[in-house]
Each structure stands twice: as C-alpha cells, then as structure tokens.
Short mmCIF file of C-alpha atoms and ligand atoms in Angstrom, two decimals:
data_model
loop_
_atom_site.label_atom_id
_atom_site.label_comp_id
_atom_site.label_asym_id
_atom_site.label_seq_id
_atom_site.Cartn_x
_atom_site.Cartn_y
_atom_site.Cartn_z
CA UNK A 1 149.97 118.65 91.46
CA UNK A 2 152.60 116.20 90.12
CA UNK A 3 155.29 117.73 87.99
CA UNK A 4 158.12 116.23 85.96
CA UNK A 5 161.17 117.71 84.28
CA UNK A 6 162.63 115.56 81.49
CA UNK A 7 166.25 116.23 80.52
CA UNK A 8 167.31 115.26 77.01
CA UNK A 9 170.27 115.72 74.67
CA UNK A 10 169.20 113.99 71.46
CA UNK A 11 166.58 111.89 69.70
CA UNK A 12 164.12 111.89 72.60
CA UNK A 13 162.44 108.52 72.10
CA UNK A 14 162.39 107.79 75.83
CA UNK A 15 160.99 111.26 76.45
CA UNK A 16 158.30 110.49 73.88
CA UNK A 17 157.48 107.20 75.62
CA UNK A 18 157.00 109.13 78.86
CA UNK A 19 154.80 111.71 77.13
CA UNK A 20 152.69 108.99 75.51
CA UNK A 21 152.15 107.02 78.68
CA UNK A 22 149.35 109.19 80.11
CA UNK A 23 151.15 109.35 83.44
CA UNK A 24 149.47 110.97 86.44
CA UNK A 25 151.40 114.23 85.93
CA UNK A 26 149.88 117.69 85.45
CA UNK A 27 152.99 119.62 84.53
CA UNK A 28 155.81 118.40 82.23
CA UNK A 29 158.78 120.47 81.09
CA UNK A 30 161.50 119.28 78.72
CA UNK A 31 164.99 120.76 79.00
CA UNK A 32 167.64 120.01 76.41
CA UNK A 33 171.39 120.46 76.74
CA UNK A 34 171.55 120.53 72.95
CA UNK A 35 169.70 123.12 70.84
CA UNK A 36 169.55 120.65 67.93
CA UNK A 37 168.11 117.73 69.86
CA UNK A 38 165.44 115.93 67.81
CA UNK A 39 163.39 115.48 70.97
CA UNK A 40 162.70 119.23 71.12
CA UNK A 41 160.53 119.04 68.01
CA UNK A 42 158.65 116.03 69.34
CA UNK A 43 157.92 117.86 72.59
CA UNK A 44 156.83 121.02 70.80
CA UNK A 45 154.47 119.04 68.56
CA UNK A 46 152.88 117.74 71.73
CA UNK A 47 152.65 121.29 73.13
CA UNK A 48 155.05 120.49 75.96
CA UNK A 49 157.06 123.42 77.31
CA UNK A 50 160.70 123.20 76.22
CA UNK A 51 163.83 125.01 77.36
CA UNK A 52 167.41 124.85 76.13
CA UNK A 53 170.43 125.06 78.41
CA UNK A 54 173.21 124.73 75.87
CA UNK A 55 176.20 123.17 77.60
CA UNK A 56 178.58 124.67 75.03
CA UNK A 57 177.82 128.18 76.25
CA UNK A 58 179.13 127.50 79.77
CA UNK A 59 182.83 127.48 80.62
CA UNK A 60 182.71 124.46 82.92
CA UNK A 61 180.52 121.76 84.41
CA UNK A 62 179.81 123.70 87.61
CA UNK A 63 178.39 126.72 85.80
CA UNK A 64 176.34 124.56 83.41
CA UNK A 65 174.92 122.55 86.31
CA UNK A 66 174.10 125.74 88.23
CA UNK A 67 172.22 127.14 85.22
CA UNK A 68 170.40 123.86 84.75
CA UNK A 69 169.42 123.72 88.43
CA UNK A 70 168.17 127.29 88.29
CA UNK A 71 165.81 126.40 85.38
CA UNK A 72 164.68 123.18 87.03
CA UNK A 73 163.92 124.87 90.35
CA UNK A 74 161.54 127.31 88.67
CA UNK A 75 159.18 124.36 88.23
CA UNK A 76 159.69 122.65 91.59
CA UNK A 77 159.41 119.19 89.99
CA UNK A 78 158.65 116.10 92.01
CA UNK A 79 160.94 114.13 89.70
CA UNK A 80 163.67 114.83 87.16
CA UNK A 81 164.00 112.11 84.51
CA UNK A 82 167.20 111.87 82.49
CA UNK A 83 166.16 110.54 79.08
CA UNK A 84 169.23 110.27 76.91
CA UNK A 85 170.80 113.21 78.76
CA UNK A 86 174.44 112.83 77.82
CA UNK A 87 176.12 115.16 80.32
CA UNK A 88 177.94 113.98 83.42
CA UNK A 89 176.40 115.80 86.37
CA UNK A 90 178.42 117.22 89.27
CA UNK A 91 178.14 115.84 92.79
CA UNK A 92 176.46 119.01 94.02
CA UNK A 93 173.78 118.73 91.31
CA UNK A 94 173.17 115.06 92.10
CA UNK A 95 173.02 115.74 95.85
CA UNK A 96 170.60 118.62 95.38
CA UNK A 97 168.05 116.27 93.77
CA UNK A 98 168.83 113.13 95.70
CA UNK A 99 165.94 110.66 95.58
CA UNK A 100 164.16 112.49 92.78
CA UNK A 101 166.64 112.12 89.93
CA UNK A 102 166.12 109.07 87.69
CA UNK A 103 168.04 107.76 84.70
CA UNK A 104 167.61 105.11 82.07
CA UNK A 105 170.65 103.29 80.76
CA UNK A 106 170.72 100.69 77.98
CA UNK A 107 172.42 97.84 79.83
CA UNK A 108 171.76 95.56 82.76
CA UNK A 109 173.63 97.71 85.28
CA UNK A 110 176.07 97.42 86.92
CA UNK A 111 177.33 95.87 83.66
CA UNK A 112 178.43 98.24 80.91
CA UNK A 113 177.99 101.75 82.35
CA UNK A 114 179.07 104.72 80.25
CA UNK A 115 179.33 104.93 76.48
CA UNK A 116 178.75 102.19 73.88
CA UNK A 117 177.09 99.58 76.12
CA UNK A 118 175.77 97.57 73.14
CA UNK A 119 179.23 97.38 71.58
CA UNK A 120 180.65 96.22 74.92
CA UNK A 121 177.89 93.62 75.32
CA UNK A 122 178.69 92.18 71.89
CA UNK A 123 182.45 92.25 72.55
CA UNK A 124 182.02 90.44 75.87
CA UNK A 125 179.76 87.84 74.26
CA UNK A 126 176.99 88.16 76.86
CA UNK A 127 173.89 86.15 75.98
CA UNK A 128 171.49 88.45 77.78
CA UNK A 129 171.50 92.23 77.67
CA UNK A 130 168.92 94.83 78.60
CA UNK A 131 168.16 98.15 80.23
CA UNK A 132 167.87 99.67 83.68
CA UNK A 133 166.01 102.54 85.32
CA UNK A 134 167.78 103.70 88.45
CA UNK A 135 168.08 106.63 90.81
CA UNK A 136 171.14 108.73 90.10
CA UNK A 137 174.14 108.88 92.40
CA UNK A 138 177.42 110.67 91.81
CA UNK A 139 178.80 107.55 90.10
CA UNK A 140 177.86 107.60 86.40
CA UNK A 141 175.16 105.06 85.43
CA UNK A 142 175.05 103.72 88.95
CA UNK A 143 172.56 103.90 91.79
CA UNK A 144 169.53 102.20 93.34
CA UNK A 145 167.76 100.13 90.69
CA UNK A 146 164.01 100.56 90.13
CA UNK A 147 163.34 98.20 87.22
CA UNK A 148 165.25 96.26 84.58
CA UNK A 149 164.28 94.45 81.39
CA UNK A 150 166.34 91.74 79.70
CA UNK A 151 166.56 90.77 76.04
CA UNK A 152 168.47 87.96 74.34
CA UNK A 153 171.59 88.72 72.33
CA UNK A 154 171.13 86.90 69.01
CA UNK A 155 174.04 85.32 67.10
CA UNK A 156 173.74 87.70 64.14
CA UNK A 157 173.18 90.85 66.18
CA UNK A 158 174.88 94.09 65.28
CA UNK A 159 175.06 97.07 67.62
CA UNK A 160 172.06 98.50 65.77
CA UNK A 161 169.81 95.44 65.99
CA UNK A 162 170.69 94.91 69.64
CA UNK A 163 170.13 98.59 70.48
CA UNK A 164 166.73 98.50 68.79
CA UNK A 165 165.68 95.41 70.78
CA UNK A 166 166.77 97.05 74.03
CA UNK A 167 165.15 100.39 73.14
CA UNK A 168 161.74 98.73 72.79
CA UNK A 169 162.06 97.61 76.40
CA UNK A 170 163.34 101.02 77.53
CA UNK A 171 160.09 102.47 76.28
CA UNK A 172 158.19 100.05 78.49
CA UNK A 173 160.15 100.28 81.73
CA UNK A 174 160.74 104.04 81.97
CA UNK A 175 157.04 105.00 82.00
CA UNK A 176 156.46 102.20 84.53
CA UNK A 177 159.18 103.50 86.85
CA UNK A 178 157.95 107.10 86.62
CA UNK A 179 154.36 105.98 87.24
CA UNK A 180 155.43 104.10 90.37
CA UNK A 181 157.31 107.17 91.58
CA UNK A 182 154.36 109.48 91.01
CA UNK A 183 152.03 107.04 92.75
CA UNK A 184 154.31 107.09 95.79
CA UNK A 185 155.12 103.40 95.45
CA UNK A 186 158.92 103.62 95.59
CA UNK A 187 160.72 103.52 98.91
CA UNK A 188 164.44 103.43 99.70
CA UNK A 189 165.57 100.66 101.98
CA UNK A 190 169.30 100.36 102.71
CA UNK A 191 170.16 102.00 99.39
CA UNK A 192 167.84 99.68 97.50
CA UNK A 193 164.46 100.52 96.03
CA UNK A 194 161.33 98.76 97.23
CA UNK A 195 158.29 98.85 94.97
CA UNK A 196 155.01 98.44 96.76
CA UNK A 197 152.73 95.83 95.20
CA UNK A 198 154.56 95.34 91.89
CA UNK A 199 153.52 92.63 89.46
CA UNK A 200 156.20 90.00 90.00
CA UNK A 201 157.55 88.34 86.84
CA UNK A 202 158.65 84.84 87.78
CA UNK A 203 159.74 83.68 84.33
CA UNK A 204 163.32 82.50 83.93
CA UNK A 205 165.03 83.77 80.80
CA UNK A 206 167.53 81.49 79.04
CA UNK A 207 169.58 82.62 76.08
CA UNK A 208 170.32 80.50 74.07
CA UNK A 209 167.40 78.31 75.12
CA UNK A 210 167.72 74.84 76.68
CA UNK A 211 167.53 71.66 74.60
CA UNK A 212 166.56 68.13 75.70
C1 GAR B 301 168.77 105.63 75.22
O1 GAR B 301 169.11 104.35 74.77
C2 GAR B 301 169.16 105.81 76.68
O2 GAR B 301 168.99 104.67 77.44
C3 GAR B 301 170.61 106.17 76.54
O3 GAR B 301 170.67 107.05 75.45
C4 GAR B 301 169.62 106.70 74.54
C5 GAR B 301 168.83 107.95 74.26
O4 GAR B 301 167.85 107.70 73.30
N1 GAR B 301 171.13 106.76 77.74
C6 GAR B 301 172.37 106.55 78.18
O5 GAR B 301 173.19 105.91 77.57
C7 GAR B 301 172.68 107.19 79.52
N2 GAR B 301 173.93 106.74 80.01
P1 GAR B 301 166.57 108.61 73.24
O6 GAR B 301 167.08 110.06 73.15
O7 GAR B 301 165.87 108.18 71.98
O8 GAR B 301 165.77 108.38 74.49
#
C-alpha cells in the first residue's frame, strides 16, 4: 500500500496539485508546521488526514525535527514530499529519510536556492527561470534532480507575474515526480536520478526568441 506524507507551511497549492493528481497512493497525510496554513483547510475539505507540528512550540530545531519524525513514522510513508515547507531540516532528519524525501523549489536549481528566488532571477536578468523537484540533502534546496520545468522571463515581469508562471509548472512537475517515485521508476546513479522510460522533451527553449 503506497503512502505519502506531505509537509506544508502555507498556502498549499502544490499539496493540492498532488491531491488532485489521482496518484497511485492509498494513504495520504498532511502535516503542517504552521497551525494557520491555508493548505490545512484545503486538505480537510478533501477529507485528508491533517496534523499540526507547530515549530513555535519547540525550543530548537532538533526537538522540532524529532517531534516531526515521530509523527511521520507513525504512518511509515514511502515518500515524504515537502510542498512549501519553510523549515530548514537538520542533518539527522534528512539522513533518516534519505532517498524518500522530495522537495519542490521555484527556480532552476542550482540557481537561486533559498528565499526570494523570483526576485533574484529578476535582479540577475536571467531570461529563463523555472522550478525543480529534487531529493533532499542536508544542503538547503540542493540534491539529486528529478525533473525541472523552464519558463521565459518576460520584459515586464514582476515577482508576482513570474511566480505565477512558475507555479503553474510546479503544479505539473511535482505530481509527475511523485508518480514516478510511486511507480518505482526513479533510481539513483552516482548521486543523479535516472527515470526509467520518461517522455523525452527535445524542444530547445529560447528566451527572447531568435530572429532572422
Ligand atoms: C512554492 O512556490 C514552492 O515551490 C516554494 O514555496 C511555494 C509554496 O507554495 N518552496 C520553496 O521555496 C522551498 N524552498 P504552495 O504552499 O502554494 O505550494
């Protein structure tokens, strides 16, 4: 029986994309580090079990991570998906779930890890931006990449318009990555991820486009 724990801290749109995707998963539990996370309501509406592990009630990272791990282990999940989970996790937490802890980040990693990736992308003047699903290592927003999607940065973009364009792609690639995992199609090879029989996209993306 496939089971998934989704960790959230806020809005929960990536969580919702996972819930909507009809993934081959029998048991889904949502855990929030924030009692006011909007995603909790979305999960409840969908009759998904929710738990809160409020990070503010723990004196330090180690005790929060231990409490979180204790809740997670009750469900013996195959995979733990960070979906807008805005806590830095300790090395011992990351090591405990090595190979079954995934994250989505709104940039083409390794570019722009951490906070405000859209602002950084605009400041740097990149022409192409995007999002990444990767396995988690102890380095924040870093680790073996499963799938990425790219979007153009348009001349009149603001952080908001760029974030919205990227978010649309996040909602496509995260369910895909979790589906591959649950179907047993992801394999580690020299710290890289191999996907068995993926659809290969051979299109080249230019931004701005080429002119004759
Ligand atoms: C998403 O854009 C996600 O990629 C990002 O937070 C947002 C959460 O939105 N995660 C990170 O920045 C992780 N470093 P959501 O709650 O609507 O999914």
